[in-house]
Tab-separated table of C-alpha atoms in Angstrom:
chain	number	residue	atom	x	y	z
A	1	MET	CA	75.662	2.489	-4.446
A	2	SER	CA	72.374	2.767	-2.590
A	3	SER	CA	72.370	5.260	0.273
A	4	SER	CA	70.710	2.603	2.426
A	5	GLN	CA	73.882	0.513	2.474
A	6	PRO	CA	77.427	1.341	3.599
A	7	PRO	CA	80.376	0.138	1.533
A	8	SER	CA	81.770	-3.248	2.496
A	9	SER	CA	85.252	-3.918	3.809
A	10	THR	CA	87.360	-6.827	4.981
A	11	SER	CA	90.009	-4.886	6.928
A	12	GLU	CA	91.997	-7.035	9.342
A	13	GLY	CA	94.397	-4.334	10.617
A	14	GLY	CA	93.645	-1.448	12.945
A	15	ASP	CA	95.278	-2.739	16.127
A	16	HIS	CA	95.833	0.859	17.225
A	17	LEU	CA	92.041	1.133	17.560
A	18	ILE	CA	91.947	-1.428	20.372
A	19	THR	CA	95.204	-0.570	22.164
A	20	SER	CA	94.738	1.465	25.334
A	21	ASP	CA	95.682	1.419	29.025
A	22	ASP	CA	92.301	2.936	29.879
A	23	PRO	CA	90.098	0.225	31.458
A	24	HIS	CA	87.047	2.082	30.177
A	25	HIS	CA	88.211	2.114	26.584
A	26	PRO	CA	85.606	0.000	24.721
A	27	ALA	CA	88.215	-2.574	23.657
A	28	ASN	CA	88.986	-3.198	27.342
A	29	HIS	CA	85.525	-2.521	28.726
A	30	ILE	CA	83.638	-4.982	26.507
A	31	PRO	CA	85.768	-7.972	27.590
A	32	SER	CA	85.422	-7.059	31.274
A	33	LEU	CA	81.665	-6.610	30.924
A	34	CYS	CA	81.263	-9.914	29.090
A	35	ALA	CA	83.318	-11.710	31.748
A	36	HIS	CA	81.041	-10.229	34.418
A	37	PHE	CA	77.883	-11.060	32.473
A	38	TYR	CA	79.078	-14.659	32.178
A	39	THR	CA	79.065	-14.966	35.982
A	40	LEU	CA	75.413	-13.865	35.919
A	41	GLY	CA	74.462	-16.510	33.363
A	42	TRP	CA	73.690	-13.911	30.718
A	43	VAL	CA	76.191	-14.948	28.016
A	44	THR	CA	76.776	-18.664	28.531
A	45	GLY	CA	77.485	-20.968	25.604
A	46	THR	CA	78.892	-18.085	23.507
A	47	GLY	CA	75.458	-16.379	23.500
A	48	GLY	CA	74.730	-12.699	23.946
A	49	GLY	CA	76.971	-9.742	23.226
A	50	THR	CA	77.799	-6.104	23.871
A	51	SER	CA	78.533	-3.045	21.762
A	52	ILE	CA	79.829	0.376	22.792
A	53	ARG	CA	79.805	3.547	20.699
A	54	ARG	CA	82.569	6.003	21.441
A	55	ASP	CA	83.383	9.133	19.457
A	56	ASP	CA	83.307	8.188	15.771
A	57	LYS	CA	83.567	4.419	16.205
A	58	VAL	CA	81.473	1.439	17.252
A	59	TYR	CA	83.115	-1.457	19.092
A	60	LEU	CA	81.554	-4.931	19.083
A	61	ALA	CA	82.142	-8.299	20.693
A	62	PRO	CA	82.592	-11.201	18.238
A	63	THR	CA	80.226	-14.129	17.936
A	64	GLY	CA	80.809	-17.835	18.471
A	65	VAL	CA	83.426	-17.387	21.202
A	66	GLN	CA	83.464	-17.940	24.953
A	67	LYS	CA	82.359	-14.497	26.064
A	68	GLU	CA	84.173	-14.737	29.411
A	69	LEU	CA	87.481	-15.202	27.550
A	70	ILE	CA	87.231	-12.292	25.100
A	71	LYS	CA	90.331	-10.106	24.861
A	72	PRO	CA	90.796	-6.623	23.361
A	73	GLN	CA	92.329	-8.106	20.207
A	74	ASP	CA	89.041	-9.942	19.577
A	75	ILE	CA	87.016	-6.730	19.235
A	76	PHE	CA	85.491	-5.625	15.917
A	77	VAL	CA	85.402	-1.902	15.085
A	78	LEU	CA	83.053	-0.055	12.739
A	79	PRO	CA	82.868	3.621	11.777
A	80	ALA	CA	80.015	5.291	13.663
A	81	ASP	CA	78.620	6.501	10.335
A	82	CYS	CA	77.138	3.009	9.995
A	83	ILE	CA	74.449	3.842	12.533
A	84	LYS	CA	72.680	6.137	10.063
A	85	TYR	CA	71.792	3.290	7.717
A	86	ASN	CA	68.391	1.639	8.004
A	87	LEU	CA	69.298	-1.975	8.668
A	88	ALA	CA	65.695	-3.061	9.140
A	89	LYS	CA	65.177	-3.168	5.374
A	90	LYS	CA	65.038	-6.540	3.676
A	91	ASP	CA	67.858	-5.517	1.320
A	92	ARG	CA	70.106	-4.443	4.185
A	93	ILE	CA	73.815	-5.107	4.000
A	94	SER	CA	74.940	-8.245	5.812
A	95	HIS	CA	76.794	-7.780	9.073
A	96	HIS	CA	79.582	-9.814	7.475
A	97	ASP	CA	80.021	-7.202	4.728
A	98	MET	CA	80.014	-4.015	6.786
A	99	PRO	CA	82.965	-1.589	6.455
A	100	TYR	CA	84.921	-2.787	9.484
A	101	LEU	CA	87.895	-0.679	10.469
A	102	ARG	CA	89.105	-3.713	12.356
A	103	GLN	CA	88.006	-7.297	11.694
A	104	PRO	CA	89.987	-9.945	13.614
A	105	LYS	CA	91.178	-12.966	11.704
A	106	ALA	CA	89.481	-16.293	12.440
A	107	LEU	CA	86.584	-14.576	14.222
A	108	ARG	CA	83.067	-13.877	12.982
A	109	ALA	CA	81.160	-10.637	13.184
A	110	SER	CA	78.137	-10.807	15.472
A	111	ALA	CA	74.656	-11.198	13.989
A	112	CYS	CA	73.609	-8.792	16.761
A	113	THR	CA	75.415	-5.985	14.921
A	114	PRO	CA	72.393	-4.601	12.995
A	115	LEU	CA	70.331	-4.645	16.200
A	116	PHE	CA	73.011	-2.803	18.157
A	117	LEU	CA	73.280	-0.211	15.386
A	118	THR	CA	69.499	0.180	15.310
A	119	SER	CA	69.421	1.080	19.010
A	120	PHE	CA	72.216	3.588	18.411
A	121	ARG	CA	70.375	5.147	15.457
A	122	LEU	CA	66.893	5.363	16.956
A	123	ARG	CA	67.822	6.086	20.600
A	124	ASP	CA	71.217	7.729	20.182
A	125	ALA	CA	72.405	5.122	22.690
A	126	MET	CA	76.071	4.710	23.532
A	127	CYS	CA	75.920	1.097	24.700
A	128	CYS	CA	73.707	-1.870	23.887
A	129	ILE	CA	73.723	-5.181	25.765
A	130	HIS	CA	72.181	-8.437	24.568
A	131	THR	CA	71.730	-11.252	27.069
A	132	HIS	CA	70.262	-14.743	27.053
A	133	SER	CA	69.080	-14.394	30.639
A	134	GLN	CA	66.876	-17.302	31.679
A	135	TRP	CA	64.732	-14.917	33.714
A	136	ALA	CA	64.051	-12.746	30.684
A	137	VAL	CA	63.133	-15.825	28.632
A	138	LEU	CA	60.863	-17.193	31.365
A	139	ALA	CA	59.147	-13.814	31.703
A	140	THR	CA	58.244	-13.891	27.990
A	141	LEU	CA	56.929	-17.448	28.318
A	142	ILE	CA	54.742	-16.574	31.297
A	143	VAL	CA	53.290	-13.570	29.452
A	144	ASP	CA	52.521	-15.772	26.451
A	145	ARG	CA	50.998	-18.484	28.638
A	146	ASP	CA	48.799	-16.183	30.716
A	147	THR	CA	47.929	-13.531	28.125
A	148	PRO	CA	48.630	-14.846	24.589
A	149	GLY	CA	49.258	-12.092	22.068
A	150	LYS	CA	49.671	-9.385	24.706
A	151	GLY	CA	53.067	-8.362	23.359
A	152	PHE	CA	54.574	-6.814	26.473
A	153	PHE	CA	55.657	-7.526	30.030
A	154	GLU	CA	54.301	-5.331	32.810
A	155	ILE	CA	54.697	-5.161	36.566
A	156	GLU	CA	54.246	-2.630	39.364
A	157	ARG	CA	54.847	-1.894	43.043
A	158	LEU	CA	58.448	-3.104	43.134
A	159	GLU	CA	61.265	-1.021	44.576
A	160	GLN	CA	63.709	-2.042	41.819
A	161	ILE	CA	61.544	-0.309	39.220
A	162	LYS	CA	63.353	2.825	40.406
A	163	GLY	CA	66.391	1.594	38.447
A	164	ILE	CA	64.620	2.202	35.125
A	165	PRO	CA	64.614	5.690	33.502
A	166	LYS	CA	61.264	7.277	32.611
A	167	GLY	CA	62.302	7.623	28.991
A	168	PRO	CA	64.692	9.429	26.651
A	169	LYS	CA	64.872	13.159	27.400
A	170	LYS	CA	62.591	12.653	30.408
A	171	PRO	CA	64.134	13.598	33.760
A	172	GLY	CA	64.473	10.987	36.452
A	173	ASN	CA	63.555	7.345	36.832
A	174	LEU	CA	60.320	5.472	37.337
A	175	GLY	CA	58.975	5.398	40.879
A	176	TYR	CA	57.577	2.711	43.134
A	177	LEU	CA	54.001	3.563	42.136
A	178	ASP	CA	54.753	3.521	38.392
A	179	ARG	CA	54.059	0.551	36.148
A	180	LEU	CA	56.979	-0.852	34.196
A	181	LYS	CA	56.278	-2.103	30.671
A	182	VAL	CA	58.731	-3.817	28.338
A	183	PRO	CA	57.730	-4.774	24.766
A	184	ILE	CA	58.149	-8.353	23.555
A	185	ILE	CA	58.924	-9.283	19.961
A	186	PRO	CA	58.755	-12.805	18.462
A	187	ASN	CA	61.982	-14.696	17.914
A	188	THR	CA	63.355	-15.537	14.462
A	189	PRO	CA	65.632	-18.377	13.333
A	190	LYS	CA	68.357	-15.868	12.441
A	191	GLU	CA	69.369	-13.132	14.884
A	192	GLU	CA	69.759	-10.435	12.248
A	193	ASP	CA	66.157	-10.974	11.120
A	194	LEU	CA	65.025	-9.511	14.454
A	195	THR	CA	66.131	-6.067	13.297
A	196	GLU	CA	62.824	-5.038	11.718
A	197	SER	CA	60.783	-6.094	14.760
A	198	LEU	CA	63.236	-4.376	17.102
A	199	GLU	CA	62.980	-1.141	15.142
A	200	ARG	CA	59.185	-1.332	15.179
A	201	ALA	CA	59.130	-1.918	18.941
A	202	ILE	CA	61.489	0.994	19.599
A	203	LEU	CA	59.312	3.323	17.530
A	204	GLU	CA	56.052	2.091	19.069
A	205	TRP	CA	57.434	2.273	22.619
A	206	PRO	CA	59.224	5.649	22.724
A	207	ASP	CA	60.039	5.439	26.440
A	208	THR	CA	61.478	1.928	26.530
A	209	TYR	CA	65.154	1.175	27.105
A	210	ALA	CA	64.749	-2.531	26.395
A	211	VAL	CA	63.030	-5.046	24.145
A	212	LEU	CA	62.414	-8.655	25.158
A	213	VAL	CA	62.715	-11.388	22.529
A	214	GLU	CA	60.372	-14.296	23.147
A	215	ARG	CA	62.137	-17.576	24.002
A	216	HIS	CA	65.459	-15.838	23.390
A	217	GLY	CA	66.560	-12.996	25.667
A	218	ILE	CA	66.651	-9.215	25.796
A	219	TYR	CA	68.273	-6.138	24.238
A	220	VAL	CA	68.996	-3.229	26.606
A	221	TRP	CA	70.610	0.115	25.814
A	222	GLY	CA	71.574	3.320	27.576
A	223	ASP	CA	73.010	6.796	27.211
A	224	THR	CA	76.182	5.507	28.870
A	225	VAL	CA	77.704	2.112	29.535
A	226	ALA	CA	76.912	2.510	33.230
A	227	GLN	CA	73.271	3.313	32.512
A	228	ALA	CA	72.835	0.348	30.147
A	229	LYS	CA	74.401	-1.983	32.734
A	230	THR	CA	72.235	-0.579	35.534
A	231	ILE	CA	69.046	-0.981	33.509
A	232	CYS	CA	70.010	-4.514	32.476
A	233	GLU	CA	70.732	-5.525	36.069
A	234	SER	CA	67.532	-3.936	37.341
A	235	LEU	CA	65.407	-5.635	34.697
A	236	ASP	CA	66.986	-9.019	35.333
A	237	TYR	CA	66.239	-8.689	39.052
A	238	ILE	CA	62.645	-7.748	38.215
A	239	PHE	CA	62.220	-10.666	35.790
A	240	GLN	CA	63.569	-13.130	38.340
A	241	LEU	CA	61.236	-11.772	40.981
A	242	ALA	CA	58.320	-11.852	38.528
A	243	VAL	CA	58.971	-15.514	37.711
A	244	ASN	CA	59.035	-16.380	41.396
A	245	MET	CA	55.888	-14.325	41.992
A	246	SER	CA	54.153	-16.283	39.238
A	247	THR	CA	55.246	-19.564	40.841
A	248	HIS	CA	53.629	-18.445	44.089
A	249	ARG	CA	50.557	-17.102	42.258
A	250	ILE	CA	51.288	-13.528	43.253
A	251	PRO	CA	49.973	-11.173	40.539
A	252	TRP	CA	52.310	-8.760	38.790
A	253	ILE	CA	49.563	-6.118	38.612
A	254	LEU	CA	47.389	-5.317	41.607
A	255	GLN	CA	43.714	-6.000	40.915
A	256	SER	CA	42.679	-2.501	42.014
A	257	THR	CA	44.924	-0.939	39.342
A	258	ASN	CA	44.342	-3.476	36.579
A	259	SER	CA	42.647	-0.946	34.345
A	260	GLY	CA	45.565	1.479	34.536
């Protein structure tokens, strides 16, 4: 078997992997996060998803379900060894055929899975969140309208920028005077086909904790669940503000610093 692909599995057992009284156990935490994200409009219509890596396992929300109603028994579990495989390759293993330690009956594995695993592999992240936030989508559309082909969102002089880390292994967060940049990749008809573009963006933008997907949404990751959630919330606030600024013809970048 090629080293680029893990062995496949169709395991439907493993209930012990998602049974815990700890509210922060991934099998409990993912449902509570998804229920919260639903109230924010991030995962409506079964869209979006969340994955948490803990110890030697990766926990994932299913696809095609009402995210606000997910329960621990709905969670998929993979061995963390899967993160070492390059899933950006065209001959990558399908997310349906991955070696799940737990694969709930009557539910489908998320097409976000290879993208979550890519963020874990390239950033050593412990949590990755995918949302269909309208503000994120509108931000990509405004960038494309005003500066076609630019390929990234940027803004400065906003207090909430302080919620975004400077970059992996860099101490502290961005400051008020810093300029925030978030790469944008084009959408694809199938979610899993975004994996190659996501990997390229992560490698080309070594300090980013997020990648926008044009006309689609955003992927955000962090060293902890709390950090990923904080970054996602901060970015969504910034995108909403940016959309409103654009409506009122307020520039995202001050003219005096436009060359920076």
